[in-house]
Amino acid sequence: MTKPKPVDGALLLCLDLQPVFLRAVAGGAGVQHRCEFAVAAARGLGIPVAFTEQAPWKLGGTEAALLAMVEEPEIHSKETFSALAAGSPCRVAITEGRHIEHLILAGVETPICVFQTAVDAIQAGLAVTVLTDCVGARREADSQTCLQALARAGAHILPAETVFYSILAGSGHPFFKEFTALVKKYG
Amino acid sequence: MTKPKPVDGALLLCLDLQPVFLRAVAGGAGVQHRCEFAVAAARGLGIPVAFTEQAPWKLGGTEAALLAMVEEPEIHSKETFSALAAGSPCRVAITEGRHIEHLILAGVETPICVFQTAVDAIQAGLAVTVLTDCVGARREADSQTCLQALARAGAHILPAETVFYSILAGSGHPFFKEFTALVKKYG
Amino acid sequence: MTKPKPVDGALLLCLDLQPVFLRAVAGGAGVQHRCEFAVAAARGLGIPVAFTEQAPWKLGGTEAALLAMVEEPEIHSKETFSALAAGSPCRVAITEGRHIEHLILAGVETPICVFQTAVDAIQAGLAVTVLTDCVGARREADSQTCLQALARAGAHILPAETVFYSILAGSGHPFFKEFTALVKKYG
Amino acid sequence: MTKPKPVDGALLLCLDLQPVFLRAVAGGAGVQHRCEFAVAAARGLGIPVAFTEQAPWKLGGTEAALLAMVEEPEIHSKETFSALAAGSPCRVAITEGRHIEHLILAGVETPICVFQTAVDAIQAGLAVTVLTDCVGARREADSQTCLQALARAGAHILPAETVFYSILAGSGHPFFKEFTALVKKYG
């Protein structure tokens, strides 16, 4: 595949996909699996991908299988739960030199880092989409509660396939065939 | 029954009810069954019915049992996932020479073609109703997520019976008796 | 108990609690049980109660156990599904000579008569509350879908206890002791 | 731990955590457990905590294990279901000499005292958060219905962890380490 034209203004931000967290959340293997799908789809569609890591010097880095999907992965460490906490180095690193209009969120945990990042992004005026099948939590009921709260706050709460099929728009898209292979592989 | 007076401005649009998709979605036989109910009710109420087919030259046409319910069925092929994608031949074919105020959606898949068609219809200023028992998806959780997102976007998310009983308004409607027979047959 | 002072502007409207429908809806005995609770509570609180009956000449009258709870019950027959259909005799009969500000709805079926009555009441500018434990439907999933749609349309979707405890406001209310006995009896 | 700086304007209000109610609600032991978590977290974050008791002269006082977590606990008895009923002594006692901007609610029962207190607080212009894992009811379905109604009315409906992790903001907070110990202890 030739390198796709970037989707202007979109960023897939994968939050804290570190093994220590993936092991702790309910259905963590499934969350990782769907995040792999999202990363593969984003790359094929020309959507830039970035990873955050919570205190990696202590908790370890991002799951290797995910990083391996991206050449020269963009990784930002953080100590705040929100990747976009006002004045934080992580926020500066993610946003500088880049125009973000639409932040697409994956990762863990929905009620903590995903929630706080989404709230900060909404307050910053960004369009925010949380990929429901690419996020997770230790306490599953908390996850549903937080997604509903984010929806009321203005976030788009959508499955990954819905977002990517919407960007593809039709079977005429050059990435369509590869994408349907990804849908099968990760289904 | 004499031919009913058309319900002004309403259109029941049945999306991609092709066997290849009906076999893939969860509870596909049930979705087809409820779509048959919706088509029968729409016809009895004088609501025009149209079908779309996704790349039928490759994926096959609409389920024969559904087409057989309509004389000279109106069928539109498409390559875009949305039946109303801006500038698409399918949109032109569906909308030209017809005044649509209220688009009633049935078919598959909720998170892809139903979702994108509903979004485009809302943006075009149409009233949109998705018949919850007449839509389906491979990934059922995705379906619920998308219906909630469409509700927040302004679509009416209602069961088929609710919509048709609302149009009937009372037992004095000439189609009432036949309709209750349909309710039983497809219940 | 001495006759309570009427709660100004409130009306508990019990829709179509006819055995033919109570037998058809899912958990019909439970719906009737909770409607009995609502009728008893309304009467103790001085909220007027009215019943509608769908084509009673054909489908039979309201469940006798419910009617027996009210002296000289107010009963309105109807042919429209909505009890407040524009221009219908039932609407005239319910509303004439009475100031309604807040319509409290119980009965069956949620996706048909409850839904249409609530929509008409909202359009008439009334506050509408649907008692979630006092309504029912043949198709239970349809019921949930319709309650969510009514909530978006502006109806209050609340359990009966919540509504009546809110009217009581505290244990100092003269009906409090009797009400707690009803809560136990119908719990 | 040195005494934390108070979180300006926040108050954790624990409603009616009396054994008579905790025994009656579904999963009451779990509700108490999560309320203990909320009280411990609030205290560590410098959020004042107050308790209400419904007619304690008759129904007994707050569960001793909860009171024991707070030195000189602030307790307000009440006869109204709402802790903030207009003109009630409880409202005066809770609000006087204190600036409340954000009321955080825990306790029982969601469809009665939590619901009515939240409604009064919203009407008084306060930000209101109901901690979903720290509230309960005899009738669990009623609980969900009421939380959804409160969300539509403008309350924040969030899990306790989400609220406290948001206040912590990051691992640099002096209470972070102790808080993670609480998360484990009460998880």
XYZ file of C-alpha atoms in Angstrom:
748
model
C 0.000 0.000 0.000
C 1.269 3.461 -0.817
C 1.363 5.836 2.087
C -2.150 7.246 2.597
C -2.887 10.943 2.610
C -3.319 11.978 6.262
C -6.871 12.516 7.498
C -6.606 16.194 8.362
C -6.786 17.034 12.012
C -7.462 13.534 13.371
C -5.284 11.812 15.954
C -5.729 8.339 17.432
C -4.463 8.623 20.986
C -3.850 5.279 22.713
C -3.806 5.785 26.457
C -1.666 3.760 28.841
C -1.764 0.424 27.014
C 0.814 -0.928 29.419
C 0.727 -4.629 30.375
C 0.297 -3.728 34.044
C -3.014 -2.076 33.213
C -4.121 -4.484 30.473
C -3.807 -7.347 32.937
C -5.898 -5.491 35.500
C -8.886 -4.448 33.389
C -11.836 -6.730 32.699
C -11.399 -8.428 29.335
C -7.973 -6.857 28.867
C -6.919 -9.240 26.086
C -9.994 -8.214 24.123
C -9.306 -4.534 24.678
C -5.757 -4.993 23.388
C -7.072 -6.946 20.388
C -9.485 -4.162 19.436
C -6.813 -1.517 19.998
C -4.603 -3.412 17.550
C -7.480 -3.218 15.080
C -7.838 0.512 15.640
C -4.115 1.144 15.241
C -3.974 -0.885 12.029
C -7.017 0.870 10.625
C -5.773 4.321 11.586
C -2.443 3.703 9.933
C -4.061 2.449 6.749
C -6.280 5.534 6.670
C -3.439 7.967 7.285
C -4.559 8.911 10.783
C -1.555 9.603 13.000
C -1.258 7.424 16.109
C 0.284 8.397 19.439
C 0.708 6.463 22.663
C 0.809 7.678 26.233
C 2.400 5.810 29.106
C 1.633 6.384 32.760
C 4.886 6.624 34.745
C 6.665 4.093 32.484
C 9.864 4.297 34.537
C 7.908 2.533 37.246
C 5.058 0.713 35.526
C 6.754 -0.354 32.309
C 6.131 0.722 28.732
C 3.338 0.108 26.235
C 2.489 -3.482 25.292
C 5.139 -4.499 22.743
C 2.654 -6.028 20.284
C 0.985 -2.656 19.892
C 4.146 -0.635 19.517
C 5.398 -3.108 16.925
C 2.511 -2.122 14.645
C 3.864 1.395 14.200
C 7.247 2.412 12.808
C 8.954 4.898 15.081
C 6.002 5.053 17.444
C 5.248 8.388 19.041
C 5.226 7.826 22.794
C 4.562 10.350 25.534
C 5.063 9.620 29.189
C 2.881 11.310 31.755
C 2.219 11.601 35.457
C -1.166 13.250 35.169
C -4.076 10.948 34.463
C -5.264 13.193 31.654
C -3.027 13.191 28.612
C -4.127 16.779 28.059
C -3.863 18.135 31.612
C -3.447 21.905 31.481
C 0.216 22.826 31.448
C 1.463 19.237 31.519
C 4.496 18.219 29.441
C 2.381 15.451 27.898
C -0.181 17.933 26.594
C 2.546 20.094 25.115
C 4.219 17.088 23.499
C 0.995 15.778 21.982
C -0.307 19.070 20.672
C 2.762 21.056 19.622
C 3.460 21.359 15.938
C 0.256 19.562 15.126
C -3.247 20.700 14.349
C -5.775 18.460 16.108
C -9.459 18.857 15.348
C -10.671 15.402 16.195
C -9.233 13.310 19.000
C -10.005 9.592 18.804
C -9.410 7.832 22.113
C -8.528 4.213 22.876
C -6.919 2.604 25.891
C -7.341 2.236 29.622
C -8.883 2.944 32.029
C -12.165 4.361 30.853
C -13.136 5.874 34.229
C -9.752 7.494 34.878
C -7.357 8.429 32.084
C -9.816 8.103 29.201
C -12.431 10.072 31.119
C -10.111 12.879 32.173
C -8.454 13.162 28.769
C -11.831 13.338 27.049
C -13.057 16.031 29.448
C -9.933 18.136 28.877
C -10.188 17.692 25.115
C -13.836 18.739 25.080
C -12.966 21.789 27.159
C -10.226 22.587 24.641
C -12.839 22.632 21.907
C -11.787 19.427 20.163
C -14.186 16.925 18.707
C -13.700 13.800 20.815
C -14.593 10.228 19.942
C -14.183 7.366 22.399
C -13.949 3.963 20.704
C -16.214 1.846 22.906
C -14.646 -1.475 22.001
C -11.094 -0.179 22.485
C -11.378 0.994 26.093
C -11.667 -0.884 29.364
C -11.678 -0.763 33.134
C -11.181 -2.895 36.201
C -14.730 -2.121 37.261
C -16.882 -2.685 34.173
C -20.003 -0.973 35.485
C -17.942 2.165 36.091
C -16.930 2.094 32.441
C -20.516 2.238 31.182
C -21.362 5.016 33.632
C -18.427 7.109 32.428
C -19.156 6.608 28.735
C -22.697 7.839 29.315
C -21.382 10.866 31.215
C -18.963 11.644 28.376
C -21.765 11.342 25.832
C -23.780 13.914 27.775
C -20.677 16.112 27.892
C -20.547 16.064 24.093
C -18.138 13.262 23.247
C -18.954 10.883 20.422
C -19.250 7.397 21.900
C -18.908 5.008 18.993
C -17.497 1.605 18.086
C -14.212 1.566 16.180
C -15.751 0.018 13.064
C -18.368 2.764 12.876
C -15.718 5.461 12.954
C -13.470 3.849 10.367
C -16.280 2.802 8.024
C -17.493 6.413 8.186
C -14.071 7.678 7.155
C -13.882 5.102 4.350
C -17.372 6.208 3.188
C -17.613 3.513 0.539
C -16.080 0.512 -1.158
C -14.350 2.809 -3.617
C -11.822 3.917 -0.997
C -8.314 2.621 -1.799
C -7.995 1.152 1.701
C -11.375 -0.617 1.631
C -10.170 -4.078 0.704
C -7.400 -4.088 3.268
C -9.780 -2.718 5.861
C -12.284 -5.540 5.384
C -9.388 -7.963 5.895
C -8.649 -6.195 9.202
C -12.319 -6.416 10.195
C -12.182 -10.172 9.673
C -8.801 -10.627 11.338
C -9.823 -8.735 14.462
C -13.536 -9.690 14.485
C -57.882 -3.398 0.260
C -58.141 -0.366 -1.973
C -54.890 1.445 -2.531
C -54.193 3.640 0.504
C -53.606 7.365 0.254
C -49.850 7.917 0.527
C -48.530 9.191 3.856
C -47.120 12.494 2.662
C -43.384 12.782 2.748
C -42.605 9.452 4.401
C -40.305 6.831 2.888
C -39.384 3.439 4.299
C -35.841 2.818 3.172
C -34.649 -0.780 3.561
C -30.873 -0.861 3.534
C -28.811 -3.701 2.143
C -31.125 -6.591 3.033
C -28.955 -8.932 1.019
C -28.596 -12.568 2.132
C -24.832 -12.132 2.471
C -25.408 -9.536 5.192
C -28.501 -11.121 6.762
C -26.501 -14.304 7.332
C -23.701 -12.345 8.974
C -25.613 -10.235 11.470
C -26.675 -11.499 14.890
C -30.264 -12.732 14.761
C -30.451 -12.106 11.035
C -33.563 -14.235 10.520
C -35.364 -12.143 13.118
C -34.243 -8.914 11.494
C -35.568 -10.121 8.142
C -38.856 -11.184 9.792
C -39.360 -7.745 11.333
C -38.396 -6.037 8.069
C -41.093 -8.065 6.337
C -43.519 -6.743 8.947
C -42.377 -3.169 8.329
C -42.670 -3.510 4.556
C -46.149 -5.019 4.811
C -47.281 -2.305 7.215
C -45.787 0.492 5.145
C -47.498 -0.745 2.023
C -50.845 -1.033 3.778
C -50.448 2.510 5.089
C -49.455 3.960 1.726
C -45.856 4.651 2.718
C -43.534 4.158 -0.264
C -40.812 1.554 0.176
C -37.364 1.568 -1.403
C -34.494 -0.871 -1.156
C -30.780 -0.276 -1.427
C -28.219 -2.894 -2.319
C -24.527 -2.689 -1.568
C -22.508 -3.622 -4.661
C -25.122 -6.180 -5.812
C -23.045 -7.160 -8.866
C -20.653 -8.693 -6.379
C -22.651 -9.416 -3.224
C -26.001 -10.408 -4.733
C -29.366 -8.688 -4.581
C -31.935 -8.157 -1.832
C -33.443 -11.193 -0.107
C -36.106 -12.493 -2.510
C -38.786 -12.906 0.169
C -38.647 -9.182 0.859
C -38.695 -8.070 -2.741
C -41.623 -10.374 -3.405
C -43.741 -8.320 -1.006
C -43.621 -5.269 -3.255
C -44.835 -5.013 -6.850
C -42.200 -3.437 -9.039
C -39.851 -2.855 -6.119
C -37.752 0.278 -6.226
C -34.136 -0.809 -5.868
C -31.035 1.381 -5.762
C -27.545 -0.007 -5.883
C -24.746 1.811 -4.145
C -21.062 1.728 -3.409
C -21.095 4.246 -0.614
C -22.163 2.945 2.785
C -24.581 5.826 3.200
C -27.586 5.657 0.912
C -27.576 9.446 0.981
C -23.867 10.142 0.538
C -23.397 13.629 -0.870
C -23.253 13.525 -4.632
C -23.757 9.769 -4.890
C -25.961 8.308 -7.644
C -27.905 6.461 -4.934
C -28.833 9.728 -3.208
C -29.951 11.251 -6.461
C -32.003 8.178 -7.343
C -33.712 8.027 -3.953
C -34.494 11.713 -3.636
C -35.220 12.913 -7.161
C -38.796 13.578 -8.085
C -39.895 12.832 -4.544
C -40.491 14.992 -1.516
C -39.112 13.266 1.594
C -39.815 14.758 5.008
C -39.529 11.670 7.115
C -37.089 8.862 6.425
C -37.866 5.565 8.148
C -34.862 3.239 8.202
C -34.661 -0.540 8.359
C -31.916 -2.952 7.364
C -28.303 -3.746 8.051
C -25.817 -3.002 9.462
C -26.777 -0.590 12.182
C -23.207 0.606 12.853
C -22.302 1.128 9.198
C -24.906 1.785 6.523
C -27.815 2.566 8.843
C -25.621 4.872 10.926
C -24.138 6.744 7.976
C -27.456 7.072 6.156
C -29.133 8.423 9.287
C -26.350 10.945 9.852
C -26.572 12.182 6.255
C -30.372 12.394 6.456
C -30.254 14.394 9.691
C -27.725 16.746 8.125
C -30.073 17.128 5.156
C -32.788 18.301 7.533
C -34.978 15.216 7.301
C -36.821 13.700 10.230
C -35.233 10.277 10.686
C -36.655 7.257 12.460
C -34.671 4.055 12.932
C -36.869 1.003 13.534
C -35.032 -0.728 16.374
C -36.424 -4.177 15.702
C -35.737 -3.966 11.955
C -31.997 -3.314 12.098
C -29.061 -5.507 13.021
C -25.314 -5.934 13.178
C -22.614 -8.549 13.410
C -21.459 -6.995 16.673
C -24.602 -6.498 18.749
C -23.049 -4.219 21.365
C -21.961 -1.891 18.567
C -25.566 -1.700 17.441
C -26.801 -0.395 20.794
C -23.955 2.117 20.978
C -24.816 3.484 17.540
C -28.545 3.748 18.202
C -27.790 5.802 21.312
C -25.450 8.028 19.323
C -28.122 8.534 16.652
C -30.694 9.390 19.320
C -28.376 12.093 20.653
C -27.909 13.325 17.087
C -31.662 13.815 16.806
C -32.932 10.616 15.206
C -36.086 8.988 16.502
C -35.181 5.527 17.778
C -38.417 3.590 17.956
C -39.842 0.099 17.450
C -41.717 -0.548 14.208
C -45.038 -1.130 15.965
C -44.800 2.208 17.751
C -44.301 4.048 14.487
C -47.090 2.290 12.630
C -49.590 2.401 15.516
C -48.861 6.149 15.728
C -49.678 6.581 12.051
C -52.839 4.494 12.424
C -53.833 6.644 15.438
C -56.877 4.537 16.268
C -59.005 1.510 15.499
C -61.068 3.608 13.112
C -58.304 3.603 10.499
C -59.270 1.535 7.426
C -56.034 -0.465 7.665
C -56.390 -1.220 11.390
C -57.845 -4.699 11.119
C -55.309 -5.846 8.559
C -52.539 -4.284 10.610
C -53.464 -6.224 13.745
C -53.323 -9.378 11.629
C -49.797 -8.388 10.588
C -48.857 -7.748 14.230
C -49.944 -11.288 15.071
C -48.347 -12.871 12.017
C -44.967 -11.258 12.622
C -45.125 -11.170 16.454
C -58.375 8.755 56.959
C -60.050 12.075 56.295
C -60.334 13.015 52.671
C -57.006 14.496 51.539
C -56.680 17.914 49.983
C -56.315 17.392 46.210
C -52.836 17.761 44.735
C -53.506 20.696 42.437
C -53.326 19.951 38.758
C -52.227 16.326 38.952
C -54.101 13.433 37.369
C -53.221 9.744 37.456
C -54.429 8.379 34.142
C -54.593 4.573 33.970
C -54.605 3.475 30.351
C -56.432 0.423 29.073
C -55.985 -1.842 32.110
C -58.323 -4.351 30.543
C -57.779 -8.066 31.198
C -57.381 -8.720 27.475
C -54.292 -6.494 27.457
C -52.988 -7.403 30.934
C -52.899 -11.051 29.872
C -50.971 -10.182 26.716
C -48.190 -8.013 28.125
C -45.002 -9.448 29.631
C -45.329 -9.632 33.408
C -48.914 -8.432 33.262
C -49.761 -9.549 36.810
C -46.862 -7.436 38.095
C -47.982 -4.434 36.087
C -51.480 -4.740 37.551
C -50.018 -5.106 41.059
C -47.985 -1.924 40.716
C -50.933 -0.079 39.176
C -52.958 -1.039 42.246
C -50.193 0.496 44.343
C -50.254 3.678 42.270
C -54.037 3.983 42.472
C -54.028 3.446 46.243
C -51.226 5.986 46.712
C -52.849 8.539 44.443
C -56.128 8.290 46.293
C -54.445 8.668 49.666
C -52.620 11.737 48.405
C -55.702 13.335 46.904
C -54.618 12.877 43.308
C -57.621 12.224 41.066
C -57.578 8.944 39.140
C -59.139 8.272 35.761
C -59.250 5.126 33.643
C -59.422 4.739 29.894
C -60.701 1.680 28.076
C -59.927 0.772 24.496
C -63.133 -0.205 22.658
C -64.647 -1.760 25.817
C -67.800 -2.808 23.942
C -65.581 -5.264 22.157
C -62.578 -5.880 24.407
C -64.234 -5.699 27.827
C -63.818 -3.192 30.626
C -61.044 -2.383 33.085
C -59.810 -5.133 35.405
C -62.379 -5.296 38.211
C -59.797 -5.374 41.027
C -58.526 -1.971 39.939
C -61.921 -0.359 39.527
C -62.945 -1.660 42.950
C -60.252 0.511 44.547
C -62.023 3.705 43.528
C -65.532 4.810 44.480
C -67.467 5.919 41.428
C -64.509 5.414 39.127
C -64.100 7.859 36.259
C -63.904 5.789 33.080
C -63.467 7.022 29.520
C -63.795 4.773 26.504
C -61.766 5.498 23.404
C -61.052 4.311 19.898
C -57.909 6.325 19.388
C -54.746 4.870 20.892
C -53.898 8.190 22.498
C -56.191 9.176 25.334
C -55.550 12.778 24.329
C -55.881 12.507 20.553
C -56.728 15.927 19.120
C -60.471 16.333 18.869
C -61.293 12.923 20.306
C -64.238 12.508 22.700
C -61.861 10.886 25.186
C -59.643 13.979 25.286
C -62.621 16.215 25.812
C -63.984 13.970 28.560
C -60.651 13.794 30.400
C -59.785 17.460 30.198
C -63.087 19.322 30.415
C -63.917 21.050 33.665
C -60.527 20.120 35.057
C -57.192 21.883 35.183
C -54.397 19.427 34.467
C -50.799 20.532 34.893
C -49.173 17.199 35.516
C -50.291 13.985 33.883
C -49.101 10.801 35.585
C -49.384 7.773 33.317
C -49.815 4.091 34.127
C -51.152 1.203 32.090
C -50.598 -0.621 28.849
C -49.085 -0.792 26.323
C -46.028 1.361 26.712
C -45.168 1.440 22.976
C -48.686 2.236 21.807
C -51.258 3.964 24.031
C -48.845 5.143 26.729
C -46.435 6.445 24.099
C -49.050 8.260 22.035
C -50.812 9.726 25.069
C -47.519 11.009 26.472
C -46.546 12.576 23.145
C -49.915 14.345 22.875
C -49.699 15.537 26.490
C -46.202 16.933 25.980
C -47.387 18.713 22.854
C -50.265 20.153 24.875
C -47.743 21.647 27.280
C -48.448 19.336 30.212
C -45.801 17.950 32.512
C -45.866 14.203 31.909
C -44.572 11.454 34.163
C -44.590 7.809 33.118
C -44.461 5.400 36.070
C -41.905 2.850 34.886
C -43.108 0.034 37.117
C -46.786 0.588 36.232
C -46.533 0.195 32.460
C -45.963 -2.828 30.259
C -45.858 -4.259 26.759
C -46.027 -7.508 24.868
C -42.560 -6.816 23.482
C -40.444 -5.804 26.469
C -37.511 -4.437 24.501
C -39.912 -2.103 22.697
C -41.005 -0.776 26.069
C -37.486 0.302 27.064
C -36.904 1.902 23.674
C -40.095 3.934 23.981
C -39.411 5.091 27.534
C -36.024 6.385 26.401
C -37.633 8.175 23.466
C -40.203 9.764 25.789
C -37.447 10.882 28.163
C -35.704 12.633 25.275
C -39.032 14.206 24.329
C -39.262 15.719 27.799
C -41.336 13.243 29.807
C -40.308 12.353 33.335
C -39.573 8.641 33.431
C -39.712 7.648 37.080
C -40.742 4.778 39.343
C -44.040 5.145 41.186
C -42.408 5.228 44.624
C -40.136 8.084 43.584
C -43.081 10.173 42.472
C -45.181 9.526 45.546
C -42.324 9.883 48.048
C -41.539 13.217 46.367
C -45.119 14.384 46.863
C -45.078 13.203 50.483
C -41.783 15.081 50.991
C -41.291 13.774 54.533
C -42.504 11.591 57.359
C -44.544 14.496 58.678
C -47.126 14.094 55.902
C -50.470 12.845 57.250
C -50.537 10.029 54.679
C -46.965 8.874 55.400
C -47.777 5.996 57.706
C -50.456 4.582 55.446
C -48.204 5.026 52.453
C -45.397 2.976 53.995
C -47.965 0.243 54.613
C -48.836 0.374 50.893
C -45.143 0.208 49.988
C -44.843 -2.996 52.017
C -48.095 -4.496 50.761
C -47.247 -3.953 47.114
C -43.441 -4.389 47.400
C -0.469 12.377 56.609
C -0.637 16.101 57.305
C -4.095 17.568 57.166
C -4.994 18.216 53.510
C -5.997 21.597 52.217
C -9.798 21.546 51.823
C -11.178 21.183 48.309
C -13.007 24.482 48.102
C -16.742 24.265 47.986
C -17.084 20.482 47.895
C -19.094 18.467 50.418
C -19.565 14.706 50.561
C -23.046 14.206 51.941
C -23.809 10.651 53.118
C -27.534 10.136 53.274
C -29.280 7.915 55.785
C -26.620 5.201 56.086
C -28.547 3.677 58.956
C -28.464 -0.118 59.448
C -32.242 -0.311 59.054
C -31.905 0.970 55.501
C -28.612 -0.750 54.651
C -30.197 -4.093 55.475
C -33.177 -3.339 53.250
C -31.454 -2.228 50.054
C -30.170 -4.672 47.439
C -26.466 -5.300 47.983
C -26.445 -3.165 51.100
C -23.123 -4.506 52.381
C -21.510 -3.485 49.105
C -23.049 -0.030 49.271
C -21.665 0.419 52.790
C -18.246 -0.827 51.633
C -18.105 1.699 48.803
C -19.355 4.472 51.075
C -16.468 3.679 53.427
C -14.162 4.079 50.439
C -15.720 7.431 49.563
C -15.494 8.709 53.124
C -11.849 7.652 53.428
C -10.985 9.241 50.084
C -12.851 12.454 50.846
C -11.081 12.829 54.154
C -7.687 12.238 52.587
C -8.455 14.855 49.937
C -9.704 17.429 52.418
C -13.320 17.215 51.334
C -15.644 17.743 54.296
C -18.039 14.888 55.053
C -21.496 15.153 56.585
C -24.071 12.513 57.443
C -27.834 12.719 57.536
C -30.081 10.416 59.512
C -33.754 9.853 58.842
C -35.725 10.054 62.097
C -32.852 8.526 64.113
C -34.866 8.660 67.357
C -36.999 5.962 65.809
C -34.854 4.242 63.178
C -31.452 4.369 64.888
C -28.308 6.256 63.942
C -25.763 5.914 61.153
C -23.874 2.617 60.795
C -21.127 2.762 63.439
C -18.352 1.580 61.098
C -18.906 4.636 58.922
C -19.080 7.145 61.750
C -15.908 5.683 63.238
C -13.989 6.795 60.141
C -14.514 10.468 60.931
C -13.427 12.329 64.059
C -16.284 14.349 65.469
C -18.623 13.407 62.648
C -21.077 16.025 61.491
C -24.537 14.475 61.716
C -27.863 16.034 60.813
C -31.184 14.407 61.573
C -34.122 15.007 59.288
C -37.756 14.184 58.763
C -37.950 15.310 55.171
C -36.662 12.860 52.591
C -34.572 15.568 50.953
C -31.636 16.733 53.027
C -32.079 20.112 51.403
C -35.855 20.494 51.618
C -36.767 24.177 51.479
C -36.977 25.628 54.944
C -36.068 22.395 56.713
C -33.765 22.466 59.768
C -31.546 19.913 58.004
C -30.975 22.230 55.057
C -30.124 25.103 57.356
C -27.750 22.937 59.386
C -25.941 21.591 56.306
C -25.588 24.872 54.498
C -25.104 27.509 57.166
C -21.648 28.931 57.648
C -20.385 26.916 54.711
C -19.968 27.668 51.023
C -21.062 24.672 48.965
C -20.462 24.695 45.222
C -20.337 20.985 44.583
C -22.445 18.460 46.444
C -21.243 14.862 46.231
C -23.943 12.387 47.209
C -23.701 8.878 48.649
C -26.158 6.797 50.621
C -29.641 5.361 50.431
C -32.145 5.152 48.891
C -31.418 6.314 45.399
C -35.094 6.702 44.374
C -36.139 8.582 47.506
C -33.693 10.598 49.610
C -30.836 10.677 47.095
C -33.229 11.637 44.311
C -35.004 14.372 46.248
C -31.804 15.817 47.685
C -30.213 15.933 44.238
C -33.246 17.645 42.742
C -33.267 20.284 45.488
C -29.523 20.841 45.142
C -29.788 21.292 41.371
C -32.622 23.758 41.888
C -30.408 25.625 44.369
C -27.789 26.013 41.646
C -25.250 23.573 43.069
C -23.173 21.218 41.003
C -24.336 17.753 42.034
C -22.525 14.464 41.642
C -24.108 11.148 42.575
C -21.549 8.400 43.236
C -23.103 5.448 41.411
C -21.327 2.775 43.415
C -22.129 4.423 46.766
C -25.915 4.518 46.467
C -28.553 1.813 46.600
C -32.218 0.914 46.733
C -34.581 -1.876 47.668
C -35.832 -1.955 44.092
C -32.722 -1.988 41.915
C -34.446 -1.196 38.631
C -35.884 1.939 40.235
C -32.351 3.008 41.084
C -31.199 2.939 37.471
C -34.308 4.787 36.325
C -33.699 7.551 38.873
C -30.016 7.955 38.056
C -30.932 8.426 34.408
C -33.562 10.996 35.345
C -31.040 12.870 37.510
C -28.519 12.837 34.662
C -31.097 14.456 32.391
C -31.803 16.987 35.130
C -28.143 17.983 35.100
C -26.547 15.916 37.848
C -23.193 14.276 37.260
C -23.659 10.531 37.543
C -20.210 9.087 38.107
C -18.406 6.313 39.964
C -16.541 7.301 43.140
C -13.136 6.420 41.681
C -13.715 8.672 38.695
C -14.509 11.627 40.920
C -11.578 11.141 43.269
C -9.047 10.337 40.511
C -10.191 13.539 38.801
C -9.541 15.556 41.951
C -6.137 13.882 42.385
C -5.341 14.699 38.721
C -2.056 12.808 38.769
C 0.407 10.645 40.655
C 2.137 13.767 41.906
C -0.653 14.503 44.366
C 0.473 14.038 47.985
C -2.491 11.742 48.684
C -1.952 9.566 45.586
C -0.118 6.699 47.245
C -2.569 6.432 50.104
C -5.445 6.676 47.672
C -4.224 3.741 45.587
C -4.046 1.747 48.835
C -7.697 2.654 49.455
C -8.612 1.614 45.908
C -7.088 -1.814 46.583
C -8.566 -2.176 50.053
C -12.082 -1.369 48.918
C -11.841 -2.850 45.402
